[in-house]
PDB file of C-alpha atoms in Angstrom:
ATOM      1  CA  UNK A  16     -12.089 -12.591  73.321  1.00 67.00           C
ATOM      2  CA  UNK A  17      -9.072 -10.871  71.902  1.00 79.00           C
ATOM      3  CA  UNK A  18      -7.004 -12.551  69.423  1.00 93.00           C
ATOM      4  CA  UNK A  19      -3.683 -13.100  69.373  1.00 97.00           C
ATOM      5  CA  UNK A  20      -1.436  -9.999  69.125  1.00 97.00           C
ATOM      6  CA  UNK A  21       1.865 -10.178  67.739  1.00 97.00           C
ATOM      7  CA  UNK A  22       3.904  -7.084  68.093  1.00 97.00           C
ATOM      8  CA  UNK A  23       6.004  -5.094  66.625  1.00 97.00           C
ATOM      9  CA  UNK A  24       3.815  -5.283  63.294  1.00 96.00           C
ATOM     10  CA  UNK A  25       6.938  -4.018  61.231  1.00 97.00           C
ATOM     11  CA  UNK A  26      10.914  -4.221  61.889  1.00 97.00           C
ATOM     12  CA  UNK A  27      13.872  -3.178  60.041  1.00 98.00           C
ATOM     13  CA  UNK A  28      17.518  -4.381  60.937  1.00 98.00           C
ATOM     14  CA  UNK A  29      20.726  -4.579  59.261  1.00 98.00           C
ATOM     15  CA  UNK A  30      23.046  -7.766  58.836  1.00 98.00           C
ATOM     16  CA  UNK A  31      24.650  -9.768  62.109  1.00 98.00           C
ATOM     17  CA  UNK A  32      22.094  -8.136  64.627  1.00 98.00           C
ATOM     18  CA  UNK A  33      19.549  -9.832  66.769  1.00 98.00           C
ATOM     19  CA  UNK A  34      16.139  -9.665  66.814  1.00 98.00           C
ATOM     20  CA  UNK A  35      13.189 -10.438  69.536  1.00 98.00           C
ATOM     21  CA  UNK A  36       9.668 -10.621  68.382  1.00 98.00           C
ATOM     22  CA  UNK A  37       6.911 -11.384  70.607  1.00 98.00           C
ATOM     23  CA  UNK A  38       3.509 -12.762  70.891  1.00 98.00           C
ATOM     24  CA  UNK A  39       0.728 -12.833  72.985  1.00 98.00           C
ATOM     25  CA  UNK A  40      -1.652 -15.559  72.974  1.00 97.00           C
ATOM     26  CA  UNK A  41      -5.667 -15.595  73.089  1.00 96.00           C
ATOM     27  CA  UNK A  42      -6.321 -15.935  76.832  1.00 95.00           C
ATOM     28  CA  UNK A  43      -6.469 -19.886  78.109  1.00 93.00           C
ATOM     29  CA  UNK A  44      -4.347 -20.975  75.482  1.00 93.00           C
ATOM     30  CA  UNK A  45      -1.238 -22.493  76.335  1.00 93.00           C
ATOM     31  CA  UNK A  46       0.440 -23.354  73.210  1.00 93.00           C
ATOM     32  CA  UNK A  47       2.144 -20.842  70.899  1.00 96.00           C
ATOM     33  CA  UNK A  48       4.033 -21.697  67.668  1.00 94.00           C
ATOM     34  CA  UNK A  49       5.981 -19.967  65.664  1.00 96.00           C
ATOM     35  CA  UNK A  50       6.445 -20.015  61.439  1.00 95.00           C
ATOM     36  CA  UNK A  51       8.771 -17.978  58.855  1.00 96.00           C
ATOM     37  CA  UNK A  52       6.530 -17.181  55.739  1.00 94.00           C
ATOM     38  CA  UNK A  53       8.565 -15.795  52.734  1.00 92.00           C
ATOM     39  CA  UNK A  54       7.180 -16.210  48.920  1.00 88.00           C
ATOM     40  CA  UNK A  55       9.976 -18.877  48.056  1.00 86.00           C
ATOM     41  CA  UNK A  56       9.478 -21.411  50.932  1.00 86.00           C
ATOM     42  CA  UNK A  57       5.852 -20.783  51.890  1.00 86.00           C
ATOM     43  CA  UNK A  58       4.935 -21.376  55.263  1.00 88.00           C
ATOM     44  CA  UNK A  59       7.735 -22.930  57.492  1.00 90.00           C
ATOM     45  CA  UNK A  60       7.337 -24.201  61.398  1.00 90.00           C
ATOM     46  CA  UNK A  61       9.672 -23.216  63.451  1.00 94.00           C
ATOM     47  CA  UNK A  62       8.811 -24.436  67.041  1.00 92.00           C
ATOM     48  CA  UNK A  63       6.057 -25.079  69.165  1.00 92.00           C
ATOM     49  CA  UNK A  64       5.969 -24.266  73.375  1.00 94.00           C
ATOM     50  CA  UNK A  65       3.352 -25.529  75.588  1.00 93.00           C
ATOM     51  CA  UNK A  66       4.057 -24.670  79.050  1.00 91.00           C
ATOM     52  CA  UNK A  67       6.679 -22.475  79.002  1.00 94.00           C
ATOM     53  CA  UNK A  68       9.000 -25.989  77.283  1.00 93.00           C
ATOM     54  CA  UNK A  69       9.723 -26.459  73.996  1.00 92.00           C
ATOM     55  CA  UNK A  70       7.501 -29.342  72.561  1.00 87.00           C
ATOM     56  CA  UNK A  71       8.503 -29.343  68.986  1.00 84.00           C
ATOM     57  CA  UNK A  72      11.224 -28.166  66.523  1.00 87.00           C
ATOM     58  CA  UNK A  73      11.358 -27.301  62.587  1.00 88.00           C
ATOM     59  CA  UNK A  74      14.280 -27.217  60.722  1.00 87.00           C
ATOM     60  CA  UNK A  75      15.981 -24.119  61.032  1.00 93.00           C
ATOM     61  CA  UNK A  76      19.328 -23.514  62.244  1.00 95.00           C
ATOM     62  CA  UNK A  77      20.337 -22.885  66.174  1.00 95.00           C
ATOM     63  CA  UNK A  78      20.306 -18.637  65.272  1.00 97.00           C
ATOM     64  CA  UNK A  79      15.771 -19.293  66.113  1.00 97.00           C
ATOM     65  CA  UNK A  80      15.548 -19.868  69.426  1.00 97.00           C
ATOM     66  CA  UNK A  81      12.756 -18.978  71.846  1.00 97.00           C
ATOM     67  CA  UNK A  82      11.008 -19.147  75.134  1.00 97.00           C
ATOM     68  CA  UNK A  83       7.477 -18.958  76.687  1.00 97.00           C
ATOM     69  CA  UNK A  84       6.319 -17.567  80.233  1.00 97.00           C
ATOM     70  CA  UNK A  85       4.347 -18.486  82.536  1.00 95.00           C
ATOM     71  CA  UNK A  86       1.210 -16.487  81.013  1.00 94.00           C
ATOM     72  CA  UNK A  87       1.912 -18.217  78.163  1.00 95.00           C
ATOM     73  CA  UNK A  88       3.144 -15.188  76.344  1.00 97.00           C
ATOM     74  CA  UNK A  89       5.970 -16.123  73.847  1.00 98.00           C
ATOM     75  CA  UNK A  90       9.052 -14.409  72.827  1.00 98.00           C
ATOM     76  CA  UNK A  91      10.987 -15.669  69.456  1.00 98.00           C
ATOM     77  CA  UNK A  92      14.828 -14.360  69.089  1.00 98.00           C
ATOM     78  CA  UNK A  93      17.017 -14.527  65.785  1.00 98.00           C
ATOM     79  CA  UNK A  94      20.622 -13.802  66.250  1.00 96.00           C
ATOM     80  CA  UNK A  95      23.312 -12.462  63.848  1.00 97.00           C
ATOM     81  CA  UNK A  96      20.546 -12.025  61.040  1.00 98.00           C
ATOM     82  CA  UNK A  97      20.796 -12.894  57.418  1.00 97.00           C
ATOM     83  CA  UNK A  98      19.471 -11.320  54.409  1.00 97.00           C
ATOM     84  CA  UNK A  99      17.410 -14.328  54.018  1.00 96.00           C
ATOM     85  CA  UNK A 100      15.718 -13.820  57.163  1.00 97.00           C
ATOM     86  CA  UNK A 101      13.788 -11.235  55.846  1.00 97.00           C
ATOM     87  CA  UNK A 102      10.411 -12.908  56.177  1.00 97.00           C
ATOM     88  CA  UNK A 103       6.733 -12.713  58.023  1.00 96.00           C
ATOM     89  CA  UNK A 104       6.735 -14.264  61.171  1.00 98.00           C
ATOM     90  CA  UNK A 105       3.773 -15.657  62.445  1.00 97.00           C
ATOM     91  CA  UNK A 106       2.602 -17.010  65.697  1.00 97.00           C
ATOM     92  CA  UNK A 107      -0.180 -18.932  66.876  1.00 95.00           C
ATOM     93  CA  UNK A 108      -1.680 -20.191  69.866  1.00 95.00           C
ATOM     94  CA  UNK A 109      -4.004 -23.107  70.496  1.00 92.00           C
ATOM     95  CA  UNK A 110      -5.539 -24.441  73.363  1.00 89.00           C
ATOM     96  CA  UNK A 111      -4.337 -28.315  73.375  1.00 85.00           C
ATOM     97  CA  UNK A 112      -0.490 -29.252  72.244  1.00 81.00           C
ATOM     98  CA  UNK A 113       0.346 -29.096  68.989  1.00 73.00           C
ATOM     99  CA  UNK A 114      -2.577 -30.190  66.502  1.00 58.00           C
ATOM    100  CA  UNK A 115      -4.117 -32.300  69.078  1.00 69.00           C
ATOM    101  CA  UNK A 116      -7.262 -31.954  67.726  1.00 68.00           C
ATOM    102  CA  UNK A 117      -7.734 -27.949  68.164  1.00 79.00           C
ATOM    103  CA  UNK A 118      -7.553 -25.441  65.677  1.00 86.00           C
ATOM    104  CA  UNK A 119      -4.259 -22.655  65.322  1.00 89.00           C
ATOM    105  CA  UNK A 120      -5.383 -19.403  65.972  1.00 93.00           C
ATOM    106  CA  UNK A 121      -2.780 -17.097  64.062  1.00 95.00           C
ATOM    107  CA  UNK A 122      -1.598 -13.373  64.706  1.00 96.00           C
ATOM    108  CA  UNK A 123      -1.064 -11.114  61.951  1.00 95.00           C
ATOM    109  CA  UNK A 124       2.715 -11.737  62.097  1.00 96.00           C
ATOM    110  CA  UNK A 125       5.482  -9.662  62.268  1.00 97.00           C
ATOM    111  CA  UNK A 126       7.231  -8.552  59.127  1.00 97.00           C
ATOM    112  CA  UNK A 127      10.768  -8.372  59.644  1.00 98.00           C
ATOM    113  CA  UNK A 128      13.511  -6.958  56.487  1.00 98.00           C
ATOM    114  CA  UNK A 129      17.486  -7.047  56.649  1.00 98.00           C
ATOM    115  CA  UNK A 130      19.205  -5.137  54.825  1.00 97.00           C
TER     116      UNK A 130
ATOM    117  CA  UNK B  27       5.985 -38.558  56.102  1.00 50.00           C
ATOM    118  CA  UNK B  28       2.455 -37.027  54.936  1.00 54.00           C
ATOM    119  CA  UNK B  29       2.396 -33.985  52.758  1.00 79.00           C
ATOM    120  CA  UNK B  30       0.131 -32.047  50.859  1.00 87.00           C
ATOM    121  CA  UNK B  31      -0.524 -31.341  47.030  1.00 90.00           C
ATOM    122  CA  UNK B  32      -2.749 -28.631  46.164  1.00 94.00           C
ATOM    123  CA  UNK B  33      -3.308 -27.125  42.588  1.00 96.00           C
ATOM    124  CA  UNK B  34      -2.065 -24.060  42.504  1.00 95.00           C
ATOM    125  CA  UNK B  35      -4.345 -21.894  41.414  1.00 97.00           C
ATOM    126  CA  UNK B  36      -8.256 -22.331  40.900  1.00 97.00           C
ATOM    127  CA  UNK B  37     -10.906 -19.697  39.741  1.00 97.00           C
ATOM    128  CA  UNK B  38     -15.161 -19.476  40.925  1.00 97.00           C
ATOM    129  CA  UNK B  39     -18.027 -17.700  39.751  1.00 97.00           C
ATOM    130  CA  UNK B  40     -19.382 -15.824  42.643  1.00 97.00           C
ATOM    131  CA  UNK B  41     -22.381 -17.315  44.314  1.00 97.00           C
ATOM    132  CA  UNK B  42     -21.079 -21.176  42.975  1.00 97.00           C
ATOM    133  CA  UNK B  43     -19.777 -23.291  44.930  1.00 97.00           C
ATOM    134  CA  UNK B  44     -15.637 -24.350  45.166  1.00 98.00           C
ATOM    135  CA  UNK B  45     -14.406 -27.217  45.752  1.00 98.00           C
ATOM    136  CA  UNK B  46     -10.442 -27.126  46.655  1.00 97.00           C
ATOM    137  CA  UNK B  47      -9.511 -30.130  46.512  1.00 96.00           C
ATOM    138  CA  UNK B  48      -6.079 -31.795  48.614  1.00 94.00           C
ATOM    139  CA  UNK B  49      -3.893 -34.646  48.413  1.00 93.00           C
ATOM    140  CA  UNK B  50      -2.250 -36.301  51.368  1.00 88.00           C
ATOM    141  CA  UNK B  51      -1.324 -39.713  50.393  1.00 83.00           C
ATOM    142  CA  UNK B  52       1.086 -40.614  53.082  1.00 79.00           C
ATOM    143  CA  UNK B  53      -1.039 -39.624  56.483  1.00 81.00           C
ATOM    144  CA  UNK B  54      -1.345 -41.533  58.962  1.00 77.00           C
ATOM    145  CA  UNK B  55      -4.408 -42.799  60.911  1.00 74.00           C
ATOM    146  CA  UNK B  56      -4.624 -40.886  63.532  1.00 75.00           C
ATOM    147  CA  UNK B  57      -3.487 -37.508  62.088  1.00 81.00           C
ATOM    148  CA  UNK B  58      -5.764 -35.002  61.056  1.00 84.00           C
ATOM    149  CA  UNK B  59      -6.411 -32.466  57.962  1.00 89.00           C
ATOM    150  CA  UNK B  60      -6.974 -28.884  58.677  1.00 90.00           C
ATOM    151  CA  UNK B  61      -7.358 -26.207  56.354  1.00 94.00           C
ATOM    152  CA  UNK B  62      -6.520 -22.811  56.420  1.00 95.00           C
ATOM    153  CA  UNK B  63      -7.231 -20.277  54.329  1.00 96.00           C
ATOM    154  CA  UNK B  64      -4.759 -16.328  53.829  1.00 95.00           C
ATOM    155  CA  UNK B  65      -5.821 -13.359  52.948  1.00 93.00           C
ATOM    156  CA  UNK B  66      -3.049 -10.995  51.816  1.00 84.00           C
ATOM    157  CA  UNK B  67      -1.069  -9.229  54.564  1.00 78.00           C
ATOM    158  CA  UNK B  68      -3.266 -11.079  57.335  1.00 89.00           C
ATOM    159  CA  UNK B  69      -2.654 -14.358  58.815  1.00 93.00           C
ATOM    160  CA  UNK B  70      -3.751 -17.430  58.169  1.00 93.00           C
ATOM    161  CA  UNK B  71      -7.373 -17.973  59.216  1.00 94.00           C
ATOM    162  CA  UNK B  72      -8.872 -21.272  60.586  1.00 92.00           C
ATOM    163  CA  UNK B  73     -11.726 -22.676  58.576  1.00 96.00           C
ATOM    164  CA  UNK B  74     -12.416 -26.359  59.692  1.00 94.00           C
ATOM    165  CA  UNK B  75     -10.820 -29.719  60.116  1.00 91.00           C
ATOM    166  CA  UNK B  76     -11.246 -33.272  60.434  1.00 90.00           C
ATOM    167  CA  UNK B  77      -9.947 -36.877  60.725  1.00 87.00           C
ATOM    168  CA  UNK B  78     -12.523 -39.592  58.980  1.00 87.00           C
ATOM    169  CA  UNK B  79     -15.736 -38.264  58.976  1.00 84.00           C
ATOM    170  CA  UNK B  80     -17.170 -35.419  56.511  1.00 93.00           C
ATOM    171  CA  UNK B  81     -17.593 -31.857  58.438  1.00 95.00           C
ATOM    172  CA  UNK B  82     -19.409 -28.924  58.330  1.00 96.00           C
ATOM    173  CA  UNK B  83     -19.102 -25.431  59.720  1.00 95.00           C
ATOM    174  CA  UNK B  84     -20.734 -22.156  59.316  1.00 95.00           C
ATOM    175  CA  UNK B  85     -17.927 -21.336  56.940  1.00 94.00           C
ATOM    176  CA  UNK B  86     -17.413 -24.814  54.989  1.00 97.00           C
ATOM    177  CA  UNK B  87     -17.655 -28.058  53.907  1.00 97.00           C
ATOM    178  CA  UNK B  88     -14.457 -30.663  54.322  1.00 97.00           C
ATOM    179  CA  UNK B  89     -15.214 -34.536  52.517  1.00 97.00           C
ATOM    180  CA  UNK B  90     -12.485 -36.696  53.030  1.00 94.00           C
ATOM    181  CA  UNK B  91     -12.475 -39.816  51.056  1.00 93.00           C
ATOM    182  CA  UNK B  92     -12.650 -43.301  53.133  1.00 91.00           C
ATOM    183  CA  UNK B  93      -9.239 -44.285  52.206  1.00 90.00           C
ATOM    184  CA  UNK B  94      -8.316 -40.533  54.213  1.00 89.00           C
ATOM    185  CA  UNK B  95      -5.334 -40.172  51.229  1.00 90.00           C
ATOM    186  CA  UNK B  96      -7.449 -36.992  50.037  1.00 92.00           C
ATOM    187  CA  UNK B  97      -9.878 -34.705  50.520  1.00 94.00           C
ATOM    188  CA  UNK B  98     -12.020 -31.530  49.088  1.00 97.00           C
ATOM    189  CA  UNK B  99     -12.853 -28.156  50.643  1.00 98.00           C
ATOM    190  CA  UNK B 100     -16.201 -26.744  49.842  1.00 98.00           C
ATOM    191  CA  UNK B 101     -17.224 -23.266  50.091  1.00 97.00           C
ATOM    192  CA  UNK B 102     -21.409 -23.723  49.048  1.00 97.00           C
ATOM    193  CA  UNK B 103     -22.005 -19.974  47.884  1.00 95.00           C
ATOM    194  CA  UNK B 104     -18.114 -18.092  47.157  1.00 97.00           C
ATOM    195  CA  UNK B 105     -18.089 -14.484  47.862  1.00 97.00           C
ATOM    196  CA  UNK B 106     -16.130 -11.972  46.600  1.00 96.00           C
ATOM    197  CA  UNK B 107     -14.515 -11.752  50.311  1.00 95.00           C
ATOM    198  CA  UNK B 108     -13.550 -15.784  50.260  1.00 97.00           C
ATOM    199  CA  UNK B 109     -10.373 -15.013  47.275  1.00 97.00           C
ATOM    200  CA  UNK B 110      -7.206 -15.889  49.264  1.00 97.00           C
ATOM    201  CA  UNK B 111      -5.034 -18.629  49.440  1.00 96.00           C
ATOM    202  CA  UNK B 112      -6.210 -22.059  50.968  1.00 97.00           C
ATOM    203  CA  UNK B 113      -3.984 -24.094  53.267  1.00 94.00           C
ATOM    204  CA  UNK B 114      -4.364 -28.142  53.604  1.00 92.00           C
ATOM    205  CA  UNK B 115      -2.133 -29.118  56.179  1.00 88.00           C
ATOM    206  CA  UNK B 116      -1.415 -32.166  57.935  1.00 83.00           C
ATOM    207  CA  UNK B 117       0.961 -32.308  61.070  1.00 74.00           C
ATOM    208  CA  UNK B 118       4.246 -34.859  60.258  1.00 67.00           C
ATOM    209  CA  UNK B 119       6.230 -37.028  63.042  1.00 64.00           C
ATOM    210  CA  UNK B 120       9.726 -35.110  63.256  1.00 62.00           C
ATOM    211  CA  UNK B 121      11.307 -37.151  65.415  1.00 63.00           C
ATOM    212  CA  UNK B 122      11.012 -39.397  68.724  1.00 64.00           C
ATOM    213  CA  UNK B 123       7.620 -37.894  70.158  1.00 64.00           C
ATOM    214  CA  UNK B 124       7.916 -34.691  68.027  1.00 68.00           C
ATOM    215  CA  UNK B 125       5.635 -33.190  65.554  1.00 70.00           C
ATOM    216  CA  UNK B 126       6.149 -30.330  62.942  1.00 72.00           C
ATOM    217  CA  UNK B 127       3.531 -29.001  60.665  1.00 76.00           C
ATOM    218  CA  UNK B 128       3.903 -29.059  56.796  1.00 75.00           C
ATOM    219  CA  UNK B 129       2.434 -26.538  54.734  1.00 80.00           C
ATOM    220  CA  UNK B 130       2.122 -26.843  51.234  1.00 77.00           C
ATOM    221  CA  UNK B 131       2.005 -23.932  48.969  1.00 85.00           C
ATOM    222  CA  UNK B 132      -1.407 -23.625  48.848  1.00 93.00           C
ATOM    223  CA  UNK B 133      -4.069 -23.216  46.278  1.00 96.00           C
ATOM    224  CA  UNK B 134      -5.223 -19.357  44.998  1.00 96.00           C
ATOM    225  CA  UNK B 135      -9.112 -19.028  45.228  1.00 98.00           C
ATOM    226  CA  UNK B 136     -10.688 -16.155  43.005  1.00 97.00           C
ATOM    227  CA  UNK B 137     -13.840 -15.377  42.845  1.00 97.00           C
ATOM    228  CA  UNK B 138     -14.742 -14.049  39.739  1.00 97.00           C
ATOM    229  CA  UNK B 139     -18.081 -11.431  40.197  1.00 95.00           C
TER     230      UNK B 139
END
């Protein structure tokens, strides 16, 4: 079964543009979350979709948004970037909502810099 | 809202056993602990969880004490390959019917040949 495959692996931008990651999840599994990793904050969640809605929200401001399709693929988009959204992003998928008693599965995450 | 406290940094003799251990002294009753575990560059890699009862997998042990505020990950015979950075996480109410994860910063694992 493949895993879940977050592309692109790498991505540079520059100050106030946008930004659309995506991630595709292991087949059958219909939730995908999202998380910002940088080496001050650790491991942040962003937001959790299960069934193409939005289940659950971090704490980050309205510039993180996403979506998820009907094949449970999952786009994440950050509008008019910051320096401090330089950051791995990483998604994962599971097969029951949120920590409902199955495991994350995580992608290798995208690493995003603005400069 | 539950959180985790991890030390953060721990060091094991290759072929010992560690034991990582995890504090989460506000869950709640129904939530569960997971633990994950990061290996540089890679992401974070699923190695077992529970709710009251002691598990085992083919990759680890996870004892949780009976009052659930705490609880130890055991790797029986640490390789070389097992150094990385160990997640406990538990998942915290947010809001009205809304969850968010909460990582804490994790505990360092080397294995010392």
């Amino acid at each position: 079964k493949a895993g879940v495959t977050q592309t692109p692996r790498y991505l540079i931008k520059t100050r106030g543009q946008q930004v659309t990651l995506s991630c595709s999840p292991i087949s059958g599994h219909r939730s995908v979350s999202w998380y910002q990793q940088t080496p001050g904050q650790g491991l942040q969640f962003l937001f959790e979709y299960f069934s193409e809605t939005q289940r659950n929200k971090g704490n980050f401001p309205g510039r993180f948004s996403g979506r998820q399709f009907s094949n449970s693929r999952s786009e994440m988009n950050v509008s008019t970037l910051e320096l401090g959204d330089s950051a791995l992003y990483l998604c994962a998928s599971s097969l029951l909502e949120l920590m409902a008693g199955s495991p994350l599965h995580f992608g290798n995450g995208t690493r995003l810099t603005v400069t | 809202d539950a959180k985790t406290t991890q030390p953060p940094s721990m060091d094991c003799a290759e072929g010992r056993a560690a034991n990582l251990p995890c504090n989460h002294s506000t869950i709640s009753g129904n939530e569960y602990v997971y633990w994950y575990r990061q290996i540089h560059s890679q992401g974070p890699q699923y190695i077992i969880h529970g709710l009251k009862n002691n598990e085992t997998n083919e990759m680890a042990s996870l004892i949780i004490t009976e009052d659930r505020k705490s609880s130890t990950l055991i790797l029986p015979h640490a390789t070389l390959r097992d150094t990385a950075v160990y997640y406990c996480i538990v998942r915290v109410v947010a809001g009205a019917g809304s969850y968010q994860l909460t990582f804490g910063k994790g505990t360092k694992l080397s294995v010392i040949p």
